[in-house]
Each structure stands twice: as C-alpha cells, then as structure tokens.
Amino acid sequence: MSRTTSQFAAPAKRGFWRARRFLLLRRTSQLAILALFALGPWAGIWLLRGNLSASVLLDTVPLADPLTTLQVLLSGHLPQSSLLIGAGLIGLFYALLGGRVFCSWVCPVNIITDLAAWLRRALKLPRTPALPGTFRYVMLVLVLLLPILSGMLVWEWLNPVPLLYRALLFGNLGGLGILLAIFMADLLLAERLWCAHVCPTGALYALLGKLAPIKVVAVNAEACNNCMDCFSVCPERQLLKPALKGKQPVISSGDCTLCGRCIDVCTPEVFQYKNRYSKAFQRVAHKAEKTQ
C-alpha cells in the first residue's frame, strides 16, 4: 500500500474523530495554554504571568522551565527560591507524566514543525535518511556549558519557545527569523530536524521522562499489516520497529513524545497508551514474549 493511499485508511474506517482525536486534543492543549498566558496582556485577566520559561499560576504557584533554571545556576547566580520550586514542580510533573509530553502537548513550536511535516507529505517530498538523535544531547551539553563560560543565559536569546510567545503575546517580532528557519529546515533539509535532532529542551525532557509510567504500547502487534501509516506520522519513527517486531512491545525510550499519532492513524489499532507498571501491561508484555 502506498503512503499516499494509506493516509486515508484511518479516517474512512475509524471515523473523523478516532482517526484524529489525539492530534485535535494536542492542538487544543497547546492553544489553551497559550490562551491562558494571553489573557493577561490581552484582557487583564492574569491566570498565568510570564511564559513557559518562568511563570506564576494564580499569583501563587511558581512554575519554571528546568533547563532555564539549570542555566541560571551554572551561570554562577543563585536563583530565587520561587524559580527553584517552580523548576522542581515542572520537573516532577513531566517525570511522572512523560518528559516529552511537553514537546507534543505544550510546546507551541511543535505546531510549526508539525505543519512542516504535513507539508512534506502533501508535496510528496522525498523522505530523508534518519539522522542521529544523539545530536540534541550534544546541544543540551553545549547549552549548559555556555553559562559556565560566559556567565550569561546565552541559549535564551535563541530559544524559539519564548521567542514565539513574545511574538504572539507582545508583538515582539524579532525572533520570527529563527522560527522561519526552523520551519524551512524541517521542510527542505530533513524531516523533524528541529524536534527530533536539535532541540536541547526536548533532550532534557526525554531524560526526565525516561522512567515515566505512561507509555505507548503495541498491544496488538500481531495485527500490524505493514501499511507504514504510523511511520509516516511519527516524529520519532525509529522507536516503532522494536515495539512492533521485538519481544518488548512498550516504547520505553524517553525520546517518544507520546503524541498519540500512531494510535490515531493505525487502522488495525495496534497501539494504545498503557501504564507499563500495571498488571494489565505485564500481561501484554508476557504475551508478546511468548509469541516471539
């Protein structure tokens, strides 16, 4: 089955909602979080002050990006206690829920990179060879070294997440060139270049979420018909084959963004979200081992 033909299989057989539910829920989540931040500067309703780097919920609960906080510490400055508490709360949240849930359910740059991926498929651009995902960890190390060497948060001048928030909420368009460069690189140079291979924030969240209980699991791997729909939409498609063809059906890697697109597009319903520490998952894993 060709990739172009197979893209229509899920909507036709499973219906509009079931073929796109996690995509639509992710967009709702991303836009809702952006709207919460926008209510302050746009309507004077300050439910969230700040942005995804550092904010305050209801003028009470501090929230902070762990990577930003690490940079402050490494620059030789002692952060305010609220920043440390906020980073701890966010770090714990994503460690429990799944680190790269941030990338697919919260990060607004994901909308840009998803658009580039969709346009690649629409234009039938040739699939690029898989690039090593380890480079983003090199980027993470570099981002953490720069404050030590310079005493400044150099990465925050270039970080596309706050740049996008500043552009949308306050009309500061100075960082749009970086966002356009990310879009064009994803479109023309390599699939998912930014999110899957470069972004240091994603690298840190991948480390935080490695042991999270909720994972995507190939609970019905024997039903796979090799249509390749999941490979077409997955931002980390190198993680799928071991779950489909190996002895362990869980996608345990922290690199998985838990976006749910493989669940959406799979007509045989191979994939589900599961708690990998539950008894139900242990039964699935035992079944997979017996059938290999």
PDB file of C-alpha atoms in Angstrom:
ATOM      1  CA  MET A   1       0.000   0.000   0.000  1.00  0.00           C
ATOM      2  CA  SER A   2       1.443   3.367  -0.942  1.00  0.00           C
ATOM      3  CA  ARG A   3       1.910   6.007   1.679  1.00  0.00           C
ATOM      4  CA  THR A   4      -0.375   8.471  -0.137  1.00  0.00           C
ATOM      5  CA  THR A   5      -3.236   5.954  -0.345  1.00  0.00           C
ATOM      6  CA  SER A   6      -2.842   4.652   3.176  1.00  0.00           C
ATOM      7  CA  GLN A   7      -3.154   8.120   4.710  1.00  0.00           C
ATOM      8  CA  PHE A   8      -6.907   7.930   4.039  1.00  0.00           C
ATOM      9  CA  ALA A   9      -7.405   4.488   5.592  1.00  0.00           C
ATOM     10  CA  ALA A  10      -7.913   5.541   9.206  1.00  0.00           C
ATOM     11  CA  PRO A  11     -10.495   8.324   8.628  1.00  0.00           C
ATOM     12  CA  ALA A  12     -12.504   6.110   6.295  1.00  0.00           C
ATOM     13  CA  LYS A  13     -12.509   3.082   8.589  1.00  0.00           C
ATOM     14  CA  ARG A  14     -12.411   4.637  12.056  1.00  0.00           C
ATOM     15  CA  GLY A  15     -14.208   7.942  11.522  1.00  0.00           C
ATOM     16  CA  PHE A  16     -13.049  11.542  11.707  1.00  0.00           C
ATOM     17  CA  TRP A  17     -12.719  11.746  15.492  1.00  0.00           C
ATOM     18  CA  ARG A  18     -10.985   8.433  16.198  1.00  0.00           C
ATOM     19  CA  ALA A  19      -8.532   8.993  13.349  1.00  0.00           C
ATOM     20  CA  ARG A  20      -7.527  12.442  14.648  1.00  0.00           C
ATOM     21  CA  ARG A  21      -8.509  12.574  18.312  1.00  0.00           C
ATOM     22  CA  PHE A  22      -5.042  12.896  19.828  1.00  0.00           C
ATOM     23  CA  LEU A  23      -3.968  15.390  17.176  1.00  0.00           C
ATOM     24  CA  LEU A  24      -7.025  17.532  17.942  1.00  0.00           C
ATOM     25  CA  LEU A  25      -6.568  17.165  21.696  1.00  0.00           C
ATOM     26  CA  ARG A  26      -2.927  18.206  21.395  1.00  0.00           C
ATOM     27  CA  ARG A  27      -3.828  21.296  19.411  1.00  0.00           C
ATOM     28  CA  THR A  28      -6.499  22.141  21.985  1.00  0.00           C
ATOM     29  CA  SER A  29      -3.952  21.747  24.784  1.00  0.00           C
ATOM     30  CA  GLN A  30      -1.303  23.871  23.070  1.00  0.00           C
ATOM     31  CA  LEU A  31      -3.726  26.660  22.190  1.00  0.00           C
ATOM     32  CA  ALA A  32      -5.426  26.573  25.598  1.00  0.00           C
ATOM     33  CA  ILE A  33      -2.100  27.032  27.391  1.00  0.00           C
ATOM     34  CA  LEU A  34      -1.214  29.879  25.044  1.00  0.00           C
ATOM     35  CA  ALA A  35      -4.647  31.427  25.714  1.00  0.00           C
ATOM     36  CA  LEU A  36      -4.083  31.276  29.480  1.00  0.00           C
ATOM     37  CA  PHE A  37      -0.895  33.298  29.071  1.00  0.00           C
ATOM     38  CA  ALA A  38      -2.594  35.649  26.592  1.00  0.00           C
ATOM     39  CA  LEU A  39      -5.473  36.521  28.939  1.00  0.00           C
ATOM     40  CA  GLY A  40      -3.165  38.739  30.979  1.00  0.00           C
ATOM     41  CA  PRO A  41      -1.661  41.071  28.357  1.00  0.00           C
ATOM     42  CA  TRP A  42      -4.747  40.935  26.134  1.00  0.00           C
ATOM     43  CA  ALA A  43      -7.637  41.073  28.638  1.00  0.00           C
ATOM     44  CA  GLY A  44      -6.096  41.911  32.005  1.00  0.00           C
ATOM     45  CA  ILE A  45      -7.011  38.504  33.463  1.00  0.00           C
ATOM     46  CA  TRP A  46      -3.780  37.221  34.965  1.00  0.00           C
ATOM     47  CA  LEU A  47      -4.263  33.497  35.438  1.00  0.00           C
ATOM     48  CA  LEU A  48      -0.691  32.897  34.294  1.00  0.00           C
ATOM     49  CA  ARG A  49       2.010  35.548  34.391  1.00  0.00           C
ATOM     50  CA  GLY A  50       5.164  35.091  32.335  1.00  0.00           C
ATOM     51  CA  ASN A  51       5.822  32.439  29.733  1.00  0.00           C
ATOM     52  CA  LEU A  52       6.950  28.820  29.526  1.00  0.00           C
ATOM     53  CA  SER A  53      10.442  29.747  30.778  1.00  0.00           C
ATOM     54  CA  ALA A  54       9.133  31.095  34.094  1.00  0.00           C
ATOM     55  CA  SER A  55       5.628  31.933  35.247  1.00  0.00           C
ATOM     56  CA  VAL A  56       3.282  32.194  38.221  1.00  0.00           C
ATOM     57  CA  LEU A  57      -0.089  30.456  38.338  1.00  0.00           C
ATOM     58  CA  LEU A  58      -2.839  32.493  40.028  1.00  0.00           C
ATOM     59  CA  ASP A  59      -0.169  34.758  41.534  1.00  0.00           C
ATOM     60  CA  THR A  60       0.675  31.894  43.894  1.00  0.00           C
ATOM     61  CA  VAL A  61       2.238  28.797  42.355  1.00  0.00           C
ATOM     62  CA  PRO A  62       5.653  29.300  40.721  1.00  0.00           C
ATOM     63  CA  LEU A  63       6.416  27.357  37.548  1.00  0.00           C
ATOM     64  CA  ALA A  64       9.745  27.306  35.722  1.00  0.00           C
ATOM     65  CA  ASP A  65      11.480  25.545  32.880  1.00  0.00           C
ATOM     66  CA  PRO A  66      14.118  23.184  34.363  1.00  0.00           C
ATOM     67  CA  LEU A  67      16.564  23.985  31.556  1.00  0.00           C
ATOM     68  CA  THR A  68      16.313  27.719  32.165  1.00  0.00           C
ATOM     69  CA  THR A  69      16.834  27.179  35.887  1.00  0.00           C
ATOM     70  CA  LEU A  70      19.882  24.984  35.284  1.00  0.00           C
ATOM     71  CA  GLN A  71      21.367  27.715  33.114  1.00  0.00           C
ATOM     72  CA  VAL A  72      20.860  30.279  35.873  1.00  0.00           C
ATOM     73  CA  LEU A  73      22.603  28.008  38.375  1.00  0.00           C
ATOM     74  CA  LEU A  74      25.501  27.283  36.031  1.00  0.00           C
ATOM     75  CA  SER A  75      25.957  30.968  35.244  1.00  0.00           C
ATOM     76  CA  GLY A  76      27.039  31.451  38.845  1.00  0.00           C
ATOM     77  CA  HIS A  77      23.862  33.119  40.055  1.00  0.00           C
ATOM     78  CA  LEU A  78      21.682  31.759  42.827  1.00  0.00           C
ATOM     79  CA  PRO A  79      18.102  31.757  41.544  1.00  0.00           C
ATOM     80  CA  GLN A  80      15.231  32.964  43.637  1.00  0.00           C
ATOM     81  CA  SER A  81      13.620  30.231  45.677  1.00  0.00           C
ATOM     82  CA  SER A  82      10.468  30.566  43.573  1.00  0.00           C
ATOM     83  CA  LEU A  83      12.436  29.639  40.440  1.00  0.00           C
ATOM     84  CA  LEU A  84      13.896  26.559  42.115  1.00  0.00           C
ATOM     85  CA  ILE A  85      10.487  25.495  43.418  1.00  0.00           C
ATOM     86  CA  GLY A  86       8.914  26.100  40.011  1.00  0.00           C
ATOM     87  CA  ALA A  87      11.573  24.049  38.224  1.00  0.00           C
ATOM     88  CA  GLY A  88      11.131  21.256  40.763  1.00  0.00           C
ATOM     89  CA  LEU A  89       7.357  21.201  40.255  1.00  0.00           C
ATOM     90  CA  ILE A  90       7.637  21.154  36.461  1.00  0.00           C
ATOM     91  CA  GLY A  91      10.424  18.575  36.522  1.00  0.00           C
ATOM     92  CA  LEU A  92       8.400  16.276  38.781  1.00  0.00           C
ATOM     93  CA  PHE A  93       5.277  16.731  36.665  1.00  0.00           C
ATOM     94  CA  TYR A  94       6.986  15.670  33.453  1.00  0.00           C
ATOM     95  CA  ALA A  95       8.967  12.917  35.142  1.00  0.00           C
ATOM     96  CA  LEU A  96       5.655  11.357  36.185  1.00  0.00           C
ATOM     97  CA  LEU A  97       3.606  12.132  33.088  1.00  0.00           C
ATOM     98  CA  GLY A  98       6.288  11.587  30.463  1.00  0.00           C
ATOM     99  CA  GLY A  99       9.010  14.114  29.706  1.00  0.00           C
ATOM    100  CA  ARG A 100       8.410  14.775  26.038  1.00  0.00           C
ATOM    101  CA  VAL A 101       4.707  15.238  26.622  1.00  0.00           C
ATOM    102  CA  PHE A 102       5.887  18.840  26.806  1.00  0.00           C
ATOM    103  CA  CYS A 103       7.097  18.651  23.208  1.00  0.00           C
ATOM    104  CA  SER A 104       3.854  17.378  21.691  1.00  0.00           C
ATOM    105  CA  TRP A 105       1.149  18.655  24.066  1.00  0.00           C
ATOM    106  CA  VAL A 106       2.508  22.018  25.297  1.00  0.00           C
ATOM    107  CA  CYS A 107       5.322  23.433  23.143  1.00  0.00           C
ATOM    108  CA  PRO A 108       3.967  25.900  20.556  1.00  0.00           C
ATOM    109  CA  VAL A 109       6.925  25.283  18.222  1.00  0.00           C
ATOM    110  CA  ASN A 110       5.501  21.794  17.694  1.00  0.00           C
ATOM    111  CA  ILE A 111       2.678  23.371  15.682  1.00  0.00           C
ATOM    112  CA  ILE A 112       5.270  24.829  13.301  1.00  0.00           C
ATOM    113  CA  THR A 113       7.229  21.589  12.948  1.00  0.00           C
ATOM    114  CA  ASP A 114       4.044  19.537  12.529  1.00  0.00           C
ATOM    115  CA  LEU A 115       2.998  21.918   9.752  1.00  0.00           C
ATOM    116  CA  ALA A 116       6.326  21.405   8.005  1.00  0.00           C
ATOM    117  CA  ALA A 117       5.954  17.610   8.324  1.00  0.00           C
ATOM    118  CA  TRP A 118       2.416  17.735   6.941  1.00  0.00           C
ATOM    119  CA  LEU A 119       3.549  19.911   4.044  1.00  0.00           C
ATOM    120  CA  ARG A 120       6.384  17.494   3.263  1.00  0.00           C
ATOM    121  CA  ARG A 121       3.834  14.701   2.925  1.00  0.00           C
ATOM    122  CA  ALA A 122       1.416  16.862   0.923  1.00  0.00           C
ATOM    123  CA  LEU A 123       4.156  17.872  -1.511  1.00  0.00           C
ATOM    124  CA  LYS A 124       5.455  14.279  -1.611  1.00  0.00           C
ATOM    125  CA  LEU A 125       8.982  15.421  -0.876  1.00  0.00           C
ATOM    126  CA  PRO A 126      11.473  12.540  -0.696  1.00  0.00           C
ATOM    127  CA  ARG A 127      11.976  11.024   2.715  1.00  0.00           C
ATOM    128  CA  THR A 128      15.360  11.973   4.104  1.00  0.00           C
ATOM    129  CA  PRO A 129      17.674   9.449   5.770  1.00  0.00           C
ATOM    130  CA  ALA A 130      17.265   9.182   9.533  1.00  0.00           C
ATOM    131  CA  LEU A 131      19.668  11.475  11.359  1.00  0.00           C
ATOM    132  CA  PRO A 132      21.287  10.568  14.680  1.00  0.00           C
ATOM    133  CA  GLY A 133      19.092  11.649  17.566  1.00  0.00           C
ATOM    134  CA  THR A 134      22.128  11.997  19.810  1.00  0.00           C
ATOM    135  CA  PHE A 135      22.941  15.452  18.453  1.00  0.00           C
ATOM    136  CA  ARG A 136      20.249  17.056  20.609  1.00  0.00           C
ATOM    137  CA  TYR A 137      22.097  15.752  23.669  1.00  0.00           C
ATOM    138  CA  VAL A 138      25.267  17.390  22.350  1.00  0.00           C
ATOM    139  CA  MET A 139      23.200  20.558  22.048  1.00  0.00           C
ATOM    140  CA  LEU A 140      21.995  20.137  25.635  1.00  0.00           C
ATOM    141  CA  VAL A 141      25.574  19.863  26.891  1.00  0.00           C
ATOM    142  CA  LEU A 142      26.557  22.932  24.861  1.00  0.00           C
ATOM    143  CA  VAL A 143      23.611  24.936  26.214  1.00  0.00           C
ATOM    144  CA  LEU A 144      24.664  24.053  29.763  1.00  0.00           C
ATOM    145  CA  LEU A 145      28.335  24.860  29.089  1.00  0.00           C
ATOM    146  CA  LEU A 146      27.648  28.326  27.699  1.00  0.00           C
ATOM    147  CA  PRO A 147      26.503  29.841  31.036  1.00  0.00           C
ATOM    148  CA  ILE A 148      29.613  28.448  32.735  1.00  0.00           C
ATOM    149  CA  LEU A 149      31.873  30.033  30.132  1.00  0.00           C
ATOM    150  CA  SER A 150      30.011  33.325  29.678  1.00  0.00           C
ATOM    151  CA  GLY A 151      28.104  33.876  32.903  1.00  0.00           C
ATOM    152  CA  MET A 152      25.004  34.533  30.791  1.00  0.00           C
ATOM    153  CA  LEU A 153      21.939  32.603  29.621  1.00  0.00           C
ATOM    154  CA  VAL A 154      23.073  32.615  26.002  1.00  0.00           C
ATOM    155  CA  TRP A 155      20.572  29.996  24.851  1.00  0.00           C
ATOM    156  CA  GLU A 156      17.612  32.077  26.000  1.00  0.00           C
ATOM    157  CA  TRP A 157      18.480  34.670  23.351  1.00  0.00           C
ATOM    158  CA  LEU A 158      17.798  31.997  20.702  1.00  0.00           C
ATOM    159  CA  ASN A 159      15.300  29.655  22.365  1.00  0.00           C
ATOM    160  CA  PRO A 160      12.350  29.538  19.925  1.00  0.00           C
ATOM    161  CA  VAL A 161       9.738  28.801  22.608  1.00  0.00           C
ATOM    162  CA  PRO A 162       9.908  32.153  24.452  1.00  0.00           C
ATOM    163  CA  LEU A 163      10.578  33.894  21.120  1.00  0.00           C
ATOM    164  CA  LEU A 164       7.270  32.585  19.785  1.00  0.00           C
ATOM    165  CA  TYR A 165       5.432  33.567  22.967  1.00  0.00           C
ATOM    166  CA  ARG A 166       6.871  37.073  22.860  1.00  0.00           C
ATOM    167  CA  ALA A 167       5.875  37.418  19.203  1.00  0.00           C
ATOM    168  CA  LEU A 168       2.292  36.243  19.755  1.00  0.00           C
ATOM    169  CA  LEU A 169       1.589  37.902  23.092  1.00  0.00           C
ATOM    170  CA  PHE A 170       3.520  41.146  22.890  1.00  0.00           C
ATOM    171  CA  GLY A 171       4.122  41.711  19.174  1.00  0.00           C
ATOM    172  CA  ASN A 172       7.889  41.342  19.530  1.00  0.00           C
ATOM    173  CA  LEU A 173       8.719  40.019  16.069  1.00  0.00           C
ATOM    174  CA  GLY A 174      12.496  39.974  16.432  1.00  0.00           C
ATOM    175  CA  GLY A 175      12.678  36.196  16.744  1.00  0.00           C
ATOM    176  CA  LEU A 176      10.463  35.290  13.805  1.00  0.00           C
ATOM    177  CA  GLY A 177      13.526  34.715  11.627  1.00  0.00           C
ATOM    178  CA  ILE A 178      14.596  31.828  13.872  1.00  0.00           C
ATOM    179  CA  LEU A 179      11.116  30.315  13.739  1.00  0.00           C
ATOM    180  CA  LEU A 180      11.044  30.624   9.943  1.00  0.00           C
ATOM    181  CA  ALA A 181      14.480  28.979   9.768  1.00  0.00           C
ATOM    182  CA  ILE A 182      13.191  26.035  11.843  1.00  0.00           C
ATOM    183  CA  PHE A 183      10.192  25.642   9.541  1.00  0.00           C
ATOM    184  CA  MET A 184      12.283  25.774   6.363  1.00  0.00           C
ATOM    185  CA  ALA A 185      14.902  23.392   7.750  1.00  0.00           C
ATOM    186  CA  ASP A 186      12.209  20.874   8.689  1.00  0.00           C
ATOM    187  CA  LEU A 187      10.589  21.270   5.285  1.00  0.00           C
ATOM    188  CA  LEU A 188      13.622  21.234   2.997  1.00  0.00           C
ATOM    189  CA  LEU A 189      16.619  19.769   4.828  1.00  0.00           C
ATOM    190  CA  ALA A 190      15.391  16.877   6.951  1.00  0.00           C
ATOM    191  CA  GLU A 191      12.166  15.614   8.466  1.00  0.00           C
ATOM    192  CA  ARG A 192      11.617  16.720  12.061  1.00  0.00           C
ATOM    193  CA  LEU A 193      15.080  18.255  12.076  1.00  0.00           C
ATOM    194  CA  TRP A 194      14.428  20.594  14.999  1.00  0.00           C
ATOM    195  CA  CYS A 195      12.336  18.490  17.383  1.00  0.00           C
ATOM    196  CA  ALA A 196      13.933  15.107  16.742  1.00  0.00           C
ATOM    197  CA  HIS A 197      17.567  16.083  16.304  1.00  0.00           C
ATOM    198  CA  VAL A 198      18.425  19.576  17.592  1.00  0.00           C
ATOM    199  CA  CYS A 199      16.192  20.893  20.394  1.00  0.00           C
ATOM    200  CA  PRO A 200      18.021  20.783  23.765  1.00  0.00           C
ATOM    201  CA  THR A 201      14.787  21.324  25.697  1.00  0.00           C
ATOM    202  CA  GLY A 202      13.416  18.116  24.197  1.00  0.00           C
ATOM    203  CA  ALA A 203      16.636  16.331  25.141  1.00  0.00           C
ATOM    204  CA  LEU A 204      16.276  17.314  28.794  1.00  0.00           C
ATOM    205  CA  TYR A 205      12.621  16.317  28.922  1.00  0.00           C
ATOM    206  CA  ALA A 206      13.493  12.982  27.296  1.00  0.00           C
ATOM    207  CA  LEU A 207      15.875  12.308  30.191  1.00  0.00           C
ATOM    208  CA  LEU A 208      13.285  13.406  32.758  1.00  0.00           C
ATOM    209  CA  GLY A 209      10.566  11.163  31.333  1.00  0.00           C
ATOM    210  CA  LYS A 210      12.545   8.007  30.732  1.00  0.00           C
ATOM    211  CA  LEU A 211      11.013   6.163  33.692  1.00  0.00           C
ATOM    212  CA  ALA A 212       7.515   7.642  33.423  1.00  0.00           C
ATOM    213  CA  PRO A 213       4.753   5.037  33.788  1.00  0.00           C
ATOM    214  CA  ILE A 214       2.586   6.069  30.807  1.00  0.00           C
ATOM    215  CA  LYS A 215       3.965   4.794  27.519  1.00  0.00           C
ATOM    216  CA  VAL A 216       2.731   3.924  24.039  1.00  0.00           C
ATOM    217  CA  VAL A 217       2.486   0.144  23.758  1.00  0.00           C
ATOM    218  CA  ALA A 218       1.997  -2.105  20.720  1.00  0.00           C
ATOM    219  CA  VAL A 219      -0.669  -4.175  22.478  1.00  0.00           C
ATOM    220  CA  ASN A 220      -1.805  -5.777  19.229  1.00  0.00           C
ATOM    221  CA  ALA A 221       1.464  -6.030  17.303  1.00  0.00           C
ATOM    222  CA  GLU A 222       0.439  -9.262  15.571  1.00  0.00           C
ATOM    223  CA  ALA A 223      -2.339  -7.343  13.786  1.00  0.00           C
ATOM    224  CA  CYS A 224       0.137  -4.963  12.090  1.00  0.00           C
ATOM    225  CA  ASN A 225      -0.398  -5.029   8.316  1.00  0.00           C
ATOM    226  CA  ASN A 226       2.793  -3.084   7.468  1.00  0.00           C
ATOM    227  CA  CYS A 227       0.838  -0.165   5.980  1.00  0.00           C
ATOM    228  CA  MET A 228       3.513   2.227   7.340  1.00  0.00           C
ATOM    229  CA  ASP A 229       0.972   4.871   8.360  1.00  0.00           C
ATOM    230  CA  CYS A 230       2.495   5.119  11.830  1.00  0.00           C
ATOM    231  CA  PHE A 231       5.972   5.581  10.329  1.00  0.00           C
ATOM    232  CA  SER A 232       4.650   8.392   8.134  1.00  0.00           C
ATOM    233  CA  VAL A 233       3.373  10.487  11.045  1.00  0.00           C
ATOM    234  CA  CYS A 234       5.638   9.530  13.961  1.00  0.00           C
ATOM    235  CA  PRO A 235       8.190  12.223  14.884  1.00  0.00           C
ATOM    236  CA  GLU A 236      10.487   9.503  16.277  1.00  0.00           C
ATOM    237  CA  ARG A 237       9.761   6.653  13.881  1.00  0.00           C
ATOM    238  CA  GLN A 238      12.947   4.751  14.747  1.00  0.00           C
ATOM    239  CA  LEU A 239      11.193   3.785  18.001  1.00  0.00           C
ATOM    240  CA  LEU A 240       8.343   1.928  16.312  1.00  0.00           C
ATOM    241  CA  LYS A 241      10.064  -1.086  14.778  1.00  0.00           C
ATOM    242  CA  PRO A 242      11.420  -2.522  18.067  1.00  0.00           C
ATOM    243  CA  ALA A 243       7.912  -2.363  19.588  1.00  0.00           C
ATOM    244  CA  LEU A 244       6.274  -3.922  16.536  1.00  0.00           C
ATOM    245  CA  LYS A 245       8.849  -6.606  15.804  1.00  0.00           C
ATOM    246  CA  GLY A 246      10.702  -7.103  19.075  1.00  0.00           C
ATOM    247  CA  LYS A 247       9.967  -9.009  22.252  1.00  0.00           C
ATOM    248  CA  GLN A 248       9.072  -5.932  24.278  1.00  0.00           C
ATOM    249  CA  PRO A 249       6.006  -4.045  22.932  1.00  0.00           C
ATOM    250  CA  VAL A 250       6.422  -0.941  25.061  1.00  0.00           C
ATOM    251  CA  ILE A 251       8.078   2.121  23.535  1.00  0.00           C
ATOM    252  CA  SER A 252      10.159   2.738  26.618  1.00  0.00           C
ATOM    253  CA  SER A 253      12.528   5.341  25.196  1.00  0.00           C
ATOM    254  CA  GLY A 254      12.276   8.811  26.653  1.00  0.00           C
ATOM    255  CA  ASP A 255      12.521  10.118  23.088  1.00  0.00           C
ATOM    256  CA  CYS A 256       8.871   9.184  22.438  1.00  0.00           C
ATOM    257  CA  THR A 257       6.754  12.341  22.562  1.00  0.00           C
ATOM    258  CA  LEU A 258       3.552  10.470  23.477  1.00  0.00           C
ATOM    259  CA  CYS A 259       1.792  12.437  20.748  1.00  0.00           C
ATOM    260  CA  GLY A 260      -0.612   9.563  20.026  1.00  0.00           C
ATOM    261  CA  ARG A 261      -0.477   9.922  16.255  1.00  0.00           C
ATOM    262  CA  CYS A 262       0.446   6.246  15.836  1.00  0.00           C
ATOM    263  CA  ILE A 263      -2.733   5.418  17.782  1.00  0.00           C
ATOM    264  CA  ASP A 264      -4.779   7.780  15.600  1.00  0.00           C
ATOM    265  CA  VAL A 265      -3.699   6.525  12.184  1.00  0.00           C
ATOM    266  CA  CYS A 266      -3.410   2.790  12.863  1.00  0.00           C
ATOM    267  CA  THR A 267      -6.416   1.055  11.297  1.00  0.00           C
ATOM    268  CA  PRO A 268      -5.723  -2.334  12.994  1.00  0.00           C
ATOM    269  CA  GLU A 269      -5.481  -0.462  16.348  1.00  0.00           C
ATOM    270  CA  VAL A 270      -2.055  -1.826  17.229  1.00  0.00           C
ATOM    271  CA  PHE A 271      -1.090   0.934  19.688  1.00  0.00           C
ATOM    272  CA  GLN A 272      -2.544   2.143  22.989  1.00  0.00           C
ATOM    273  CA  TYR A 273      -1.448   4.241  25.945  1.00  0.00           C
ATOM    274  CA  LYS A 274      -0.670   1.973  28.886  1.00  0.00           C
ATOM    275  CA  ASN A 275       0.735   2.171  32.393  1.00  0.00           C
ATOM    276  CA  ARG A 276       3.768  -0.043  31.974  1.00  0.00           C
ATOM    277  CA  TYR A 277       3.887  -0.818  35.682  1.00  0.00           C
ATOM    278  CA  SER A 278       0.308  -2.108  35.792  1.00  0.00           C
ATOM    279  CA  LYS A 279      -0.704  -5.767  35.867  1.00  0.00           C
ATOM    280  CA  ALA A 280      -2.578  -5.341  32.589  1.00  0.00           C
ATOM    281  CA  PHE A 281       0.598  -4.214  30.847  1.00  0.00           C
ATOM    282  CA  GLN A 282       2.588  -7.064  32.343  1.00  0.00           C
ATOM    283  CA  ARG A 283       0.117  -9.472  30.748  1.00  0.00           C
ATOM    284  CA  VAL A 284       0.622  -7.782  27.351  1.00  0.00           C
ATOM    285  CA  ALA A 285       4.393  -7.974  27.715  1.00  0.00           C
ATOM    286  CA  HIS A 286       4.239 -11.641  28.724  1.00  0.00           C
ATOM    287  CA  LYS A 287       2.028 -12.412  25.724  1.00  0.00           C
ATOM    288  CA  ALA A 288       4.484 -10.685  23.384  1.00  0.00           C
ATOM    289  CA  GLU A 289       7.404 -12.665  24.744  1.00  0.00           C
ATOM    290  CA  LYS A 290       5.543 -15.949  24.253  1.00  0.00           C
ATOM    291  CA  THR A 291       4.672 -15.181  20.632  1.00  0.00           C
ATOM    292  CA  GLN A 292       8.233 -14.328  19.574  1.00  0.00           C
TER     293      GLN A 292
END
